[in-house]
């Protein structure tokens, strides 16, 4: 019986050692990934000058490398349906770096989005085609409203209730 206890306690100790080794390797691998792969945030001109714009982030992908995503507060609007339905939309506008008066742009885009949403019904935004149409319409409206300063619009969330 004494040999069975030492075998099970040795197995538990080995399990703990293995879990600890896996955690250390995971932390080290994540740190190495962050160090070698992720861009250095301190090298941006805004970080060097000590100025960081509130709720903005660099947008990779289809926009220029220095484009910024400016978050707009959540939009809640009633849809044109007979049991009353509401929609909550979380969006961001993508602007070129150094664009002045982003608060004015945010407010104008928010008003346009609310006006557009009030004319929709639930069936207009249902399904893949409906969501794609909504995204394209809002993107076009934001670009026109921005008069060249807005590069695009991103939808972060959509909730129907």
PDB file of C-alpha atoms in Angstrom:
ATOM      1  CA  UNK A   1       0.000   0.000   0.000  1.00  0.00           C
ATOM      2  CA  UNK A   2       2.851   2.351   0.681  1.00  0.00           C
ATOM      3  CA  UNK A   3       4.079   1.944  -2.894  1.00  0.00           C
ATOM      4  CA  UNK A   4       0.651   2.863  -4.318  1.00  0.00           C
ATOM      5  CA  UNK A   5       0.596   6.164  -2.414  1.00  0.00           C
ATOM      6  CA  UNK A   6       4.035   7.174  -3.626  1.00  0.00           C
ATOM      7  CA  UNK A   7       3.080   6.346  -7.225  1.00  0.00           C
ATOM      8  CA  UNK A   8      -0.117   8.475  -7.117  1.00  0.00           C
ATOM      9  CA  UNK A   9       1.560  11.359  -5.307  1.00  0.00           C
ATOM     10  CA  UNK A  10       4.438  11.176  -7.802  1.00  0.00           C
ATOM     11  CA  UNK A  11       1.903  11.277 -10.659  1.00  0.00           C
ATOM     12  CA  UNK A  12       0.199  14.345  -9.154  1.00  0.00           C
ATOM     13  CA  UNK A  13       3.562  16.063  -8.701  1.00  0.00           C
ATOM     14  CA  UNK A  14       4.457  15.301 -12.315  1.00  0.00           C
ATOM     15  CA  UNK A  15       1.119  16.739 -13.434  1.00  0.00           C
ATOM     16  CA  UNK A  16       1.716  19.954 -11.489  1.00  0.00           C
ATOM     17  CA  UNK A  17       5.248  20.240 -12.873  1.00  0.00           C
ATOM     18  CA  UNK A  18       3.981  19.693 -16.424  1.00  0.00           C
ATOM     19  CA  UNK A  19       1.236  22.302 -16.014  1.00  0.00           C
ATOM     20  CA  UNK A  20       3.729  24.801 -14.587  1.00  0.00           C
ATOM     21  CA  UNK A  21       6.165  24.162 -17.449  1.00  0.00           C
ATOM     22  CA  UNK A  22       3.356  24.612 -20.009  1.00  0.00           C
ATOM     23  CA  UNK A  23       2.317  27.914 -18.405  1.00  0.00           C
ATOM     24  CA  UNK A  24       5.895  29.216 -18.440  1.00  0.00           C
ATOM     25  CA  UNK A  25       6.355  28.214 -22.078  1.00  0.00           C
ATOM     26  CA  UNK A  26       3.022  29.862 -22.996  1.00  0.00           C
ATOM     27  CA  UNK A  27       3.914  33.134 -21.283  1.00  0.00           C
ATOM     28  CA  UNK A  28       7.366  33.140 -22.873  1.00  0.00           C
ATOM     29  CA  UNK A  29       5.952  32.366 -26.322  1.00  0.00           C
ATOM     30  CA  UNK A  30       3.313  35.089 -26.022  1.00  0.00           C
ATOM     31  CA  UNK A  31       5.914  37.612 -24.933  1.00  0.00           C
ATOM     32  CA  UNK A  32       8.189  36.672 -27.822  1.00  0.00           C
ATOM     33  CA  UNK A  33       5.263  36.942 -30.256  1.00  0.00           C
ATOM     34  CA  UNK A  34       4.403  40.402 -28.943  1.00  0.00           C
ATOM     35  CA  UNK A  35       8.008  41.551 -29.081  1.00  0.00           C
ATOM     36  CA  UNK A  36       8.881  40.307 -32.553  1.00  0.00           C
ATOM     37  CA  UNK A  37       5.584  40.419 -34.452  1.00  0.00           C
ATOM     38  CA  UNK A  38       3.437  43.233 -33.086  1.00  0.00           C
ATOM     39  CA  UNK A  39       4.247  46.821 -34.158  1.00  0.00           C
ATOM     40  CA  UNK A  40       5.886  49.054 -31.625  1.00  0.00           C
ATOM     41  CA  UNK A  41       3.293  51.576 -30.395  1.00  0.00           C
ATOM     42  CA  UNK A  42       5.929  53.954 -29.014  1.00  0.00           C
ATOM     43  CA  UNK A  43       7.246  54.731 -32.492  1.00  0.00           C
ATOM     44  CA  UNK A  44       4.101  56.567 -33.649  1.00  0.00           C
ATOM     45  CA  UNK A  45       4.405  60.373 -33.868  1.00  0.00           C
ATOM     46  CA  UNK A  46       1.422  60.896 -31.541  1.00  0.00           C
ATOM     47  CA  UNK A  47       2.999  58.725 -28.825  1.00  0.00           C
ATOM     48  CA  UNK A  48       6.332  60.519 -29.205  1.00  0.00           C
ATOM     49  CA  UNK A  49       4.675  63.912 -28.821  1.00  0.00           C
ATOM     50  CA  UNK A  50       2.756  62.701 -25.771  1.00  0.00           C
ATOM     51  CA  UNK A  51      -0.609  63.288 -27.460  1.00  0.00           C
ATOM     52  CA  UNK A  52      -3.012  60.357 -27.744  1.00  0.00           C
ATOM     53  CA  UNK A  53      -6.422  60.888 -29.326  1.00  0.00           C
ATOM     54  CA  UNK A  54      -9.303  59.553 -27.256  1.00  0.00           C
ATOM     55  CA  UNK A  55     -10.853  56.259 -28.446  1.00  0.00           C
ATOM     56  CA  UNK A  56      -8.866  56.106 -31.687  1.00  0.00           C
ATOM     57  CA  UNK A  57      -6.862  53.231 -33.041  1.00  0.00           C
ATOM     58  CA  UNK A  58      -4.814  52.526 -36.139  1.00  0.00           C
ATOM     59  CA  UNK A  59      -6.825  50.573 -38.708  1.00  0.00           C
ATOM     60  CA  UNK A  60      -4.933  47.922 -40.689  1.00  0.00           C
ATOM     61  CA  UNK A  61      -6.179  46.437 -43.940  1.00  0.00           C
ATOM     62  CA  UNK A  62      -7.992  48.289 -46.704  1.00  0.00           C
ATOM     63  CA  UNK A  63      -7.153  51.755 -45.381  1.00  0.00           C
ATOM     64  CA  UNK A  64      -3.828  53.652 -45.424  1.00  0.00           C
ATOM     65  CA  UNK A  65      -1.356  52.736 -42.692  1.00  0.00           C
ATOM     66  CA  UNK A  66      -1.854  55.977 -40.758  1.00  0.00           C
ATOM     67  CA  UNK A  67      -5.687  55.915 -40.815  1.00  0.00           C
ATOM     68  CA  UNK A  68      -7.444  56.177 -37.451  1.00  0.00           C
ATOM     69  CA  UNK A  69     -10.703  54.590 -36.332  1.00  0.00           C
ATOM     70  CA  UNK A  70     -12.735  57.104 -34.321  1.00  0.00           C
ATOM     71  CA  UNK A  71     -15.407  55.416 -32.240  1.00  0.00           C
ATOM     72  CA  UNK A  72     -18.915  56.892 -32.218  1.00  0.00           C
ATOM     73  CA  UNK A  73     -21.109  56.341 -29.168  1.00  0.00           C
ATOM     74  CA  UNK A  74     -23.812  53.679 -29.533  1.00  0.00           C
ATOM     75  CA  UNK A  75     -26.758  54.646 -31.695  1.00  0.00           C
ATOM     76  CA  UNK A  76     -30.248  53.528 -30.685  1.00  0.00           C
ATOM     77  CA  UNK A  77     -33.126  54.174 -33.091  1.00  0.00           C
ATOM     78  CA  UNK A  78     -36.709  52.988 -33.620  1.00  0.00           C
ATOM     79  CA  UNK A  79     -37.353  51.152 -36.870  1.00  0.00           C
ATOM     80  CA  UNK A  80     -40.373  51.622 -39.097  1.00  0.00           C
ATOM     81  CA  UNK A  81     -42.225  48.440 -38.083  1.00  0.00           C
ATOM     82  CA  UNK A  82     -45.583  47.761 -36.542  1.00  0.00           C
ATOM     83  CA  UNK A  83     -44.616  45.996 -33.471  1.00  0.00           C
ATOM     84  CA  UNK A  84     -42.084  48.632 -32.506  1.00  0.00           C
ATOM     85  CA  UNK A  85     -38.554  47.404 -33.000  1.00  0.00           C
ATOM     86  CA  UNK A  86     -35.360  49.140 -32.003  1.00  0.00           C
ATOM     87  CA  UNK A  87     -31.866  48.801 -33.314  1.00  0.00           C
ATOM     88  CA  UNK A  88     -28.609  49.452 -31.488  1.00  0.00           C
ATOM     89  CA  UNK A  89     -25.625  50.096 -33.722  1.00  0.00           C
ATOM     90  CA  UNK A  90     -21.979  50.469 -32.703  1.00  0.00           C
ATOM     91  CA  UNK A  91     -19.909  52.131 -35.418  1.00  0.00           C
ATOM     92  CA  UNK A  92     -16.559  53.788 -35.985  1.00  0.00           C
ATOM     93  CA  UNK A  93     -15.481  56.133 -38.743  1.00  0.00           C
ATOM     94  CA  UNK A  94     -12.073  55.780 -40.336  1.00  0.00           C
ATOM     95  CA  UNK A  95     -10.340  59.119 -40.899  1.00  0.00           C
ATOM     96  CA  UNK A  96      -6.991  60.094 -42.306  1.00  0.00           C
ATOM     97  CA  UNK A  97      -4.319  60.869 -39.724  1.00  0.00           C
ATOM     98  CA  UNK A  98      -4.358  64.538 -38.731  1.00  0.00           C
ATOM     99  CA  UNK A  99      -8.004  65.187 -39.627  1.00  0.00           C
ATOM    100  CA  UNK A 100      -9.219  68.243 -37.697  1.00  0.00           C
ATOM    101  CA  UNK A 101     -12.638  68.494 -36.022  1.00  0.00           C
ATOM    102  CA  UNK A 102     -13.398  64.806 -35.617  1.00  0.00           C
ATOM    103  CA  UNK A 103     -16.099  65.636 -33.049  1.00  0.00           C
ATOM    104  CA  UNK A 104     -18.045  67.564 -35.681  1.00  0.00           C
ATOM    105  CA  UNK A 105     -17.677  64.689 -38.141  1.00  0.00           C
ATOM    106  CA  UNK A 106     -18.781  62.182 -35.487  1.00  0.00           C
ATOM    107  CA  UNK A 107     -21.925  64.177 -34.702  1.00  0.00           C
ATOM    108  CA  UNK A 108     -22.843  64.667 -38.376  1.00  0.00           C
ATOM    109  CA  UNK A 109     -22.376  60.977 -39.170  1.00  0.00           C
ATOM    110  CA  UNK A 110     -24.366  59.957 -36.088  1.00  0.00           C
ATOM    111  CA  UNK A 111     -27.298  62.178 -37.142  1.00  0.00           C
ATOM    112  CA  UNK A 112     -27.220  60.763 -40.690  1.00  0.00           C
ATOM    113  CA  UNK A 113     -27.175  57.176 -39.402  1.00  0.00           C
ATOM    114  CA  UNK A 114     -30.131  57.823 -37.080  1.00  0.00           C
ATOM    115  CA  UNK A 115     -32.131  59.403 -39.919  1.00  0.00           C
ATOM    116  CA  UNK A 116     -31.343  56.463 -42.211  1.00  0.00           C
ATOM    117  CA  UNK A 117     -32.211  53.814 -39.595  1.00  0.00           C
ATOM    118  CA  UNK A 118     -35.593  55.413 -38.834  1.00  0.00           C
ATOM    119  CA  UNK A 119     -36.691  54.719 -42.419  1.00  0.00           C
ATOM    120  CA  UNK A 120     -35.824  51.001 -42.303  1.00  0.00           C
ATOM    121  CA  UNK A 121     -37.828  47.957 -41.308  1.00  0.00           C
ATOM    122  CA  UNK A 122     -36.511  44.737 -39.776  1.00  0.00           C
ATOM    123  CA  UNK A 123     -36.801  42.951 -43.133  1.00  0.00           C
ATOM    124  CA  UNK A 124     -34.496  45.564 -44.710  1.00  0.00           C
ATOM    125  CA  UNK A 125     -31.553  44.505 -42.548  1.00  0.00           C
ATOM    126  CA  UNK A 126     -32.235  40.786 -42.119  1.00  0.00           C
ATOM    127  CA  UNK A 127     -29.874  38.234 -43.557  1.00  0.00           C
ATOM    128  CA  UNK A 128     -26.519  38.566 -45.224  1.00  0.00           C
ATOM    129  CA  UNK A 129     -27.754  40.730 -48.103  1.00  0.00           C
ATOM    130  CA  UNK A 130     -29.619  43.060 -45.772  1.00  0.00           C
ATOM    131  CA  UNK A 131     -26.605  43.549 -43.535  1.00  0.00           C
ATOM    132  CA  UNK A 132     -24.308  44.048 -46.544  1.00  0.00           C
ATOM    133  CA  UNK A 133     -26.702  46.646 -47.967  1.00  0.00           C
ATOM    134  CA  UNK A 134     -26.839  48.433 -44.592  1.00  0.00           C
ATOM    135  CA  UNK A 135     -23.044  48.484 -44.364  1.00  0.00           C
ATOM    136  CA  UNK A 136     -22.645  49.830 -47.910  1.00  0.00           C
ATOM    137  CA  UNK A 137     -25.321  52.505 -47.454  1.00  0.00           C
ATOM    138  CA  UNK A 138     -23.852  53.738 -44.166  1.00  0.00           C
ATOM    139  CA  UNK A 139     -20.324  53.705 -45.613  1.00  0.00           C
ATOM    140  CA  UNK A 140     -21.429  55.755 -48.650  1.00  0.00           C
ATOM    141  CA  UNK A 141     -23.304  58.248 -46.484  1.00  0.00           C
ATOM    142  CA  UNK A 142     -20.313  58.693 -44.161  1.00  0.00           C
ATOM    143  CA  UNK A 143     -17.934  59.268 -47.082  1.00  0.00           C
ATOM    144  CA  UNK A 144     -20.238  61.897 -48.595  1.00  0.00           C
ATOM    145  CA  UNK A 145     -20.750  63.585 -45.230  1.00  0.00           C
ATOM    146  CA  UNK A 146     -17.003  63.611 -44.548  1.00  0.00           C
ATOM    147  CA  UNK A 147     -16.175  65.489 -47.752  1.00  0.00           C
ATOM    148  CA  UNK A 148     -12.984  63.465 -48.249  1.00  0.00           C
ATOM    149  CA  UNK A 149     -11.922  63.345 -44.585  1.00  0.00           C
ATOM    150  CA  UNK A 150     -13.744  60.081 -43.865  1.00  0.00           C
ATOM    151  CA  UNK A 151     -12.212  57.047 -45.531  1.00  0.00           C
ATOM    152  CA  UNK A 152     -14.870  54.565 -44.436  1.00  0.00           C
ATOM    153  CA  UNK A 153     -17.245  53.340 -41.771  1.00  0.00           C
ATOM    154  CA  UNK A 154     -16.925  50.173 -39.690  1.00  0.00           C
ATOM    155  CA  UNK A 155     -19.808  48.402 -37.942  1.00  0.00           C
ATOM    156  CA  UNK A 156     -18.740  46.953 -34.603  1.00  0.00           C
ATOM    157  CA  UNK A 157     -22.099  45.642 -33.467  1.00  0.00           C
ATOM    158  CA  UNK A 158     -25.764  45.434 -34.435  1.00  0.00           C
ATOM    159  CA  UNK A 159     -28.554  44.416 -32.083  1.00  0.00           C
ATOM    160  CA  UNK A 160     -32.268  44.227 -32.951  1.00  0.00           C
ATOM    161  CA  UNK A 161     -34.845  44.154 -30.193  1.00  0.00           C
TER     162      UNK A 161
END
